[in-house]
mmCIF file of C-alpha atoms in Angstrom:
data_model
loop_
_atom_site.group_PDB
_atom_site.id
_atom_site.type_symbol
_atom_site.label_atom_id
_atom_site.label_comp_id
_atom_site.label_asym_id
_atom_site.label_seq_id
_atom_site.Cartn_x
_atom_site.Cartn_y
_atom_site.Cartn_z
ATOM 1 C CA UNK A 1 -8.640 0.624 14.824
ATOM 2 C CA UNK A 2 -9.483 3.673 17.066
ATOM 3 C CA UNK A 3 -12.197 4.641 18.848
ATOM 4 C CA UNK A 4 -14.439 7.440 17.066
ATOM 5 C CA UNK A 5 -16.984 7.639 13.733
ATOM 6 C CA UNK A 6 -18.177 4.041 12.983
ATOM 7 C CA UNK A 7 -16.746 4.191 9.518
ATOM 8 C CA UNK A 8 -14.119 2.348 11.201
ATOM 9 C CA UNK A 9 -16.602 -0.263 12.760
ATOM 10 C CA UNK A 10 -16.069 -3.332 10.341
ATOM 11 C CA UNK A 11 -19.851 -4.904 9.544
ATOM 12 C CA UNK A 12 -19.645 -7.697 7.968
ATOM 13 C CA UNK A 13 -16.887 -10.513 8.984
ATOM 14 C CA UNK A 14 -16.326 -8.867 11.999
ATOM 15 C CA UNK A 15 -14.486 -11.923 13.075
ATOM 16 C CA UNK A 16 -11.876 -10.657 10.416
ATOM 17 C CA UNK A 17 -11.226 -7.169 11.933
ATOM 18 C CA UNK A 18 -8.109 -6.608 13.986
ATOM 19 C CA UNK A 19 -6.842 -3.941 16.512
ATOM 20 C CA UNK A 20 -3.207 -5.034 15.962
ATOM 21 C CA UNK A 21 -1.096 -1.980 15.212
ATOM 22 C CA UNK A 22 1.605 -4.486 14.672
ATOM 23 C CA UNK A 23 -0.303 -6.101 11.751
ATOM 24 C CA UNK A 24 -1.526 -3.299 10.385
ATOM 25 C CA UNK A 25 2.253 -1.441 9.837
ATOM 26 C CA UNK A 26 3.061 -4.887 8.480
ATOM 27 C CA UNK A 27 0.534 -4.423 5.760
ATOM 28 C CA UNK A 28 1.935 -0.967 4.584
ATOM 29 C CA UNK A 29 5.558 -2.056 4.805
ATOM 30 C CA UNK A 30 4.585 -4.709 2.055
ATOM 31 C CA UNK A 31 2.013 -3.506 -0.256
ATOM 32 C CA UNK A 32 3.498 -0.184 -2.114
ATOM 33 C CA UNK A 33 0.211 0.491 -4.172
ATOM 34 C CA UNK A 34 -3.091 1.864 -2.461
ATOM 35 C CA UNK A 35 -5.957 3.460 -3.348
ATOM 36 C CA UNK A 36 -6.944 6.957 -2.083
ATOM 37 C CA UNK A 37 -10.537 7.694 -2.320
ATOM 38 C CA UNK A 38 -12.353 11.439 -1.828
ATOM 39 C CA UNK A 39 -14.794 13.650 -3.117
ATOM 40 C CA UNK A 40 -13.589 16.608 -5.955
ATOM 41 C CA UNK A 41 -16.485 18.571 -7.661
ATOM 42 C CA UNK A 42 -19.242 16.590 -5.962
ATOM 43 C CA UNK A 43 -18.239 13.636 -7.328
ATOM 44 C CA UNK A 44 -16.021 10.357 -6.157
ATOM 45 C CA UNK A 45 -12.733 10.093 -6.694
ATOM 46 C CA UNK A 46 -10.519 6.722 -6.377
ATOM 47 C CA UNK A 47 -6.789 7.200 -7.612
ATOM 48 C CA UNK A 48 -4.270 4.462 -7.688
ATOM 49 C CA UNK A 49 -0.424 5.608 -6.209
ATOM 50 C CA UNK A 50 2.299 4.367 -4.227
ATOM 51 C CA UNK A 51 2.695 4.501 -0.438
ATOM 52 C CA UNK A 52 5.049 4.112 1.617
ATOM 53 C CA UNK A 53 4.629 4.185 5.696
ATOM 54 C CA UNK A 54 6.641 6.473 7.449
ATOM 55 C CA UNK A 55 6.476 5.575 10.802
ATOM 56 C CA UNK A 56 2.674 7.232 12.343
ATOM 57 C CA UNK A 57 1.940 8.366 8.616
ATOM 58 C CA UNK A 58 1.824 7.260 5.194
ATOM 59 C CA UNK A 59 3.753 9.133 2.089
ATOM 60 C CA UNK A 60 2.110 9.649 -1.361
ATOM 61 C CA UNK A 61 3.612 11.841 -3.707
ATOM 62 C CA UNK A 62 3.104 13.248 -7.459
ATOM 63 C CA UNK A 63 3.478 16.148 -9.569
ATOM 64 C CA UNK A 64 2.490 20.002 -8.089
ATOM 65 C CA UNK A 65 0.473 19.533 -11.466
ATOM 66 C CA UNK A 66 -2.062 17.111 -10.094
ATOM 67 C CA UNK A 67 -5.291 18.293 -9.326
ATOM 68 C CA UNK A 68 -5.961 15.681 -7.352
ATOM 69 C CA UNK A 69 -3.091 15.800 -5.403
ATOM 70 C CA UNK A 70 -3.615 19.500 -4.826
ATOM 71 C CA UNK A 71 -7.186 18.778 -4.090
ATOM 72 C CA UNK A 72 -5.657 16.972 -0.965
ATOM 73 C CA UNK A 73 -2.960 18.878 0.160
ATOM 74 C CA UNK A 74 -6.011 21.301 0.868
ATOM 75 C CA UNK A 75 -6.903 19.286 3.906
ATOM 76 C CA UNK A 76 -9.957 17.707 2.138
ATOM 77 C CA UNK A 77 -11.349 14.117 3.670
ATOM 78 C CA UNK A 78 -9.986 11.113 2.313
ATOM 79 C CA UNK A 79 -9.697 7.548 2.522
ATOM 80 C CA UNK A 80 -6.592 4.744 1.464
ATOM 81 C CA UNK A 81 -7.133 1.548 0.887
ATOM 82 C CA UNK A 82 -4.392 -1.225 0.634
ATOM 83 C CA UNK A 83 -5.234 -4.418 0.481
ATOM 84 C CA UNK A 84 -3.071 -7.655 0.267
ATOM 85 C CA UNK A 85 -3.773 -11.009 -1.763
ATOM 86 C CA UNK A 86 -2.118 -13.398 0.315
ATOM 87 C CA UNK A 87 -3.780 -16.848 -1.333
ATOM 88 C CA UNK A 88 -6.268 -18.703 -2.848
ATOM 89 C CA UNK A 89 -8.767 -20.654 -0.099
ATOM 90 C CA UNK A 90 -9.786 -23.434 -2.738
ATOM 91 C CA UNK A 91 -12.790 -25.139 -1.233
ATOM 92 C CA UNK A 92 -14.550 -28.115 -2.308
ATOM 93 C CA UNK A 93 -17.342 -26.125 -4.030
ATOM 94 C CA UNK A 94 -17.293 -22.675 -6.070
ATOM 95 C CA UNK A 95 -19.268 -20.979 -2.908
ATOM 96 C CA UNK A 96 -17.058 -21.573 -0.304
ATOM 97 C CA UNK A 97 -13.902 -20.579 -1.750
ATOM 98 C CA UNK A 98 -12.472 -17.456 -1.085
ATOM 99 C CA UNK A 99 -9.346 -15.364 -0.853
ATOM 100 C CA UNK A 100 -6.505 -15.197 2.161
ATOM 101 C CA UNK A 101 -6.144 -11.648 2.468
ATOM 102 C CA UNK A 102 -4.946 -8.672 4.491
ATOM 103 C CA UNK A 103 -6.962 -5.259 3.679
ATOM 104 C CA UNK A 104 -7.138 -2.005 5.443
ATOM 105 C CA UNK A 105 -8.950 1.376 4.951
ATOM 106 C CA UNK A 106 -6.995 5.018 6.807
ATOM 107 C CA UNK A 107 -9.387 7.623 7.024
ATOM 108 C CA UNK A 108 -8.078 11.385 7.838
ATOM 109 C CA UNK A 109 -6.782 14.538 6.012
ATOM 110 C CA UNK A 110 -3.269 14.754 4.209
ATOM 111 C CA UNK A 111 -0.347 17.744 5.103
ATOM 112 C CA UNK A 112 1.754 18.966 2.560
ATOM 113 C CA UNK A 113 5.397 18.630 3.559
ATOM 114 C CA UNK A 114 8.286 21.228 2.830
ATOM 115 C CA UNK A 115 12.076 21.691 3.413
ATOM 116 C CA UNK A 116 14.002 18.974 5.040
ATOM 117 C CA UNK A 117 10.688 16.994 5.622
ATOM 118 C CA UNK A 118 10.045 16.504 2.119
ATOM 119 C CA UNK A 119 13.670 16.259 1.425
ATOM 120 C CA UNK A 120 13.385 12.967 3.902
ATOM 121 C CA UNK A 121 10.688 11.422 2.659
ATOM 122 C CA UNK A 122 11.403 11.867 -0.620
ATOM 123 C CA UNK A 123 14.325 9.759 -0.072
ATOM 124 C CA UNK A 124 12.587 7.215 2.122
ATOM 125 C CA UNK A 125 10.320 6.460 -0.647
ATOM 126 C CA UNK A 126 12.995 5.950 -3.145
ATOM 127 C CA UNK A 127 14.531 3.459 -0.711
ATOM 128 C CA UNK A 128 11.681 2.170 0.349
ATOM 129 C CA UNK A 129 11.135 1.082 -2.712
ATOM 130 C CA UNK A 130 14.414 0.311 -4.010
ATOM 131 C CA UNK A 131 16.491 -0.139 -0.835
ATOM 132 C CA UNK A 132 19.908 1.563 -1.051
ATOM 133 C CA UNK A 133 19.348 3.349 -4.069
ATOM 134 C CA UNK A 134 19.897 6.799 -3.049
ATOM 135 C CA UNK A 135 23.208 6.767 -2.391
ATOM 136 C CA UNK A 136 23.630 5.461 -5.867
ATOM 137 C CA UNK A 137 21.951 8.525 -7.572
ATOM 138 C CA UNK A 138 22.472 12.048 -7.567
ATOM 139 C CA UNK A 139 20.581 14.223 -4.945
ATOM 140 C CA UNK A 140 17.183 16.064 -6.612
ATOM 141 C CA UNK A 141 17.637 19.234 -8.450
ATOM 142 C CA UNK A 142 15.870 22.293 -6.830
ATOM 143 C CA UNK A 143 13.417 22.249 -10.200
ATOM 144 C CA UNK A 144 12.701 18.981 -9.271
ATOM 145 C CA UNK A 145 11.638 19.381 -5.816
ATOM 146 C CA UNK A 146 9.704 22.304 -6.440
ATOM 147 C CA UNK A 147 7.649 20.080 -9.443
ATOM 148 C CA UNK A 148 7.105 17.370 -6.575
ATOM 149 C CA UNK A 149 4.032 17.438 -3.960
ATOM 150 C CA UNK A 150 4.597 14.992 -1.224
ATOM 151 C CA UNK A 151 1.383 14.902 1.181
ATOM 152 C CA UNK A 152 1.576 12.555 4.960
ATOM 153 C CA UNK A 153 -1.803 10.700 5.829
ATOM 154 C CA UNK A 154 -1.605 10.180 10.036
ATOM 155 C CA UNK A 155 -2.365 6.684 11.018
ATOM 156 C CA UNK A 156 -5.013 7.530 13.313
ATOM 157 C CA UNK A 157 -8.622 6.124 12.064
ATOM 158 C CA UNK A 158 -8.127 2.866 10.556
ATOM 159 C CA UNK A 159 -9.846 -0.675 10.218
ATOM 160 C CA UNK A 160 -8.013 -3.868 9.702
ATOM 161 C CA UNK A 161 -9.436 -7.316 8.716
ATOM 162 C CA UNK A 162 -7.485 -10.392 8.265
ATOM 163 C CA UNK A 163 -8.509 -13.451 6.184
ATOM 164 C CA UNK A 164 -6.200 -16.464 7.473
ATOM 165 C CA UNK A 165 -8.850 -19.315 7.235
ATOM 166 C CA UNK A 166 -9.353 -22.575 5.426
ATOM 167 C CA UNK A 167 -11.857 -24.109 3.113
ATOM 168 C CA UNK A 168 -15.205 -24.062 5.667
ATOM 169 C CA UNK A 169 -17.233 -26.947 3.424
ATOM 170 C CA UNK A 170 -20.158 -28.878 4.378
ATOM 171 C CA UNK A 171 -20.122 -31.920 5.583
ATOM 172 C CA UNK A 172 -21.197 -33.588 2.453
ATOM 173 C CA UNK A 173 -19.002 -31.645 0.399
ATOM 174 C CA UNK A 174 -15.555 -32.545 2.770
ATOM 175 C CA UNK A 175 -17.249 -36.442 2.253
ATOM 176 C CA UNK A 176 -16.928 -36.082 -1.634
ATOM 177 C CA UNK A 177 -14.065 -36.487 -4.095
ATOM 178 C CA UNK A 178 -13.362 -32.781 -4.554
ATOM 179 C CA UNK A 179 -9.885 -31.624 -3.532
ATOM 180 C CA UNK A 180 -9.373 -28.607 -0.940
ATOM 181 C CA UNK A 181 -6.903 -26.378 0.689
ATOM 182 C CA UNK A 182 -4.736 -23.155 -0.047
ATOM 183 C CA UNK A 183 -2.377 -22.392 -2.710
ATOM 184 C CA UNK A 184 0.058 -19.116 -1.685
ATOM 185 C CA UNK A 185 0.495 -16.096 -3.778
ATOM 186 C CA UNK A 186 4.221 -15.511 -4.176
ATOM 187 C CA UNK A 187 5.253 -11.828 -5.567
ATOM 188 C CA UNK A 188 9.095 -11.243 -7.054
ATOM 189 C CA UNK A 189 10.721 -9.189 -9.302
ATOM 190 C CA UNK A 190 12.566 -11.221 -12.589
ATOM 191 C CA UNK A 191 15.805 -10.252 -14.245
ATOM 192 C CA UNK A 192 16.477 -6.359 -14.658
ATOM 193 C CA UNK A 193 16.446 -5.014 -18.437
ATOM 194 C CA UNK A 194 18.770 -2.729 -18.927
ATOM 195 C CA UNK A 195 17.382 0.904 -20.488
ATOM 196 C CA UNK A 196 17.184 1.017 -24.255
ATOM 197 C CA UNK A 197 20.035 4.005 -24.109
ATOM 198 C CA UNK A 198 22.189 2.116 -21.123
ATOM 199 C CA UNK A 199 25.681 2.269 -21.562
ATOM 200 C CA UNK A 200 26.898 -1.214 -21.576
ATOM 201 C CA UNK A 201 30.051 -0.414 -19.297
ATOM 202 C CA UNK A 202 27.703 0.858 -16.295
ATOM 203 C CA UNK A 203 26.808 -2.632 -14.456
ATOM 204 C CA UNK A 204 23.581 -3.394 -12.540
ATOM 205 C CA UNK A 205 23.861 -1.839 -9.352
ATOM 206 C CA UNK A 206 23.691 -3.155 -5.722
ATOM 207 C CA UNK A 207 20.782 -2.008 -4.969
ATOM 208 C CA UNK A 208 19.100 -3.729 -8.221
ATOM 209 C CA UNK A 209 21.002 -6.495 -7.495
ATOM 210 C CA UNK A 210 19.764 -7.354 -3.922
ATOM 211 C CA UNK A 211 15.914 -6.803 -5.301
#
């Protein structure tokens, strides 16, 4: 969190919000989807798309088609959201339980990135996402470059909160029967499936493999 407009003030939990820079990269190196939310043709706009952090900024990236991602690349105000669901607080009644969680909200404008910059991050999304897989595919044809708009978002206005707690039951609710605690959320990926139009002599790569 920075100093500056109190959209970045957190209001409610404010025992949740965190300063740590630390914890807040941690968040964007593990959640890939965010929302991005701004205002096109006077009305509000959220869009779903995958980010990646790239040291002080965050990547998004889409088709020179989009609109939207046009809209942006036109330095217009917008917000990303990314939010973590880390696991269930299951209290001893339905109004106490709750989520563990780690959720953040960037504020700023977005640069469009050319040349070797968008060259780079192109390919630090890829293995970002799939690590090692770029030096298992061919580099981008110029066509495809040129269809691709790949905007930064600075990390400099942010908010952070962090939900780490237990149950927090009354005292005649931790005195009943009813059981309580946390039950993690564990995310992984499951066997690859091969493309319908795979050749079967081309084996799974490494970088599939290690996923």
């Amino acid at each position: 969190m920075t100093d500056g407009p109190e959209r970045t003030d957190v209001s409610r939990l404010r025992e949740k919000a965190s300063t740590d820079r630390s914890a807040l990269n941690a968040l964007l190196d593990s959640v890939h989807v965010g929302h991005l939310g701004f205002i096109r043709a006077g009305s509000p706009v959220v869009l779903p798309t995958a980010v990646v952090r790239d040291g002080d900024r965050v990547l998004v990236h889409g088709s020179t088609g989009s609109p939207w991602l046009r809209h942006l690349a036109g330095s217009a105000a917008v917000c990303l959201a990314v939010t973590a669901m880390d696991a269930l607080i299951v209290a001893r009644s339905a109004f106490e339980s709750s989520i563990r969680y780690r959720s953040a909200v960037l504020f700023g404008t977005c640069t469009s990135l050319a040349g070797e910059q968008k060259s780079h991050a192109l390919d630090l999304i890829t293995d970002t996402l799939i690590p090692g897989r770029v030096a298992e595919v061919r580099r981008p044809y110029e066509r495809e470059l040129a269809a691709t708009l790949v905007l930064a978002l600075p990390i400099e206005q942010w908010s952070l909160k962090l939900s780490t707690g237990w149950p927090d039951d009354d005292a005649d609710d931790v005195a009943g029967n009813a059981w309580a605690g946390v039950v993690p959320v564990v995310t992984s990926y499951g066997a690859p499936l091969p493309a319908p139009d795979l050749r079967s002599a081309i084996p799974v790569p490494p970088s599939v493999h290690r996923l």
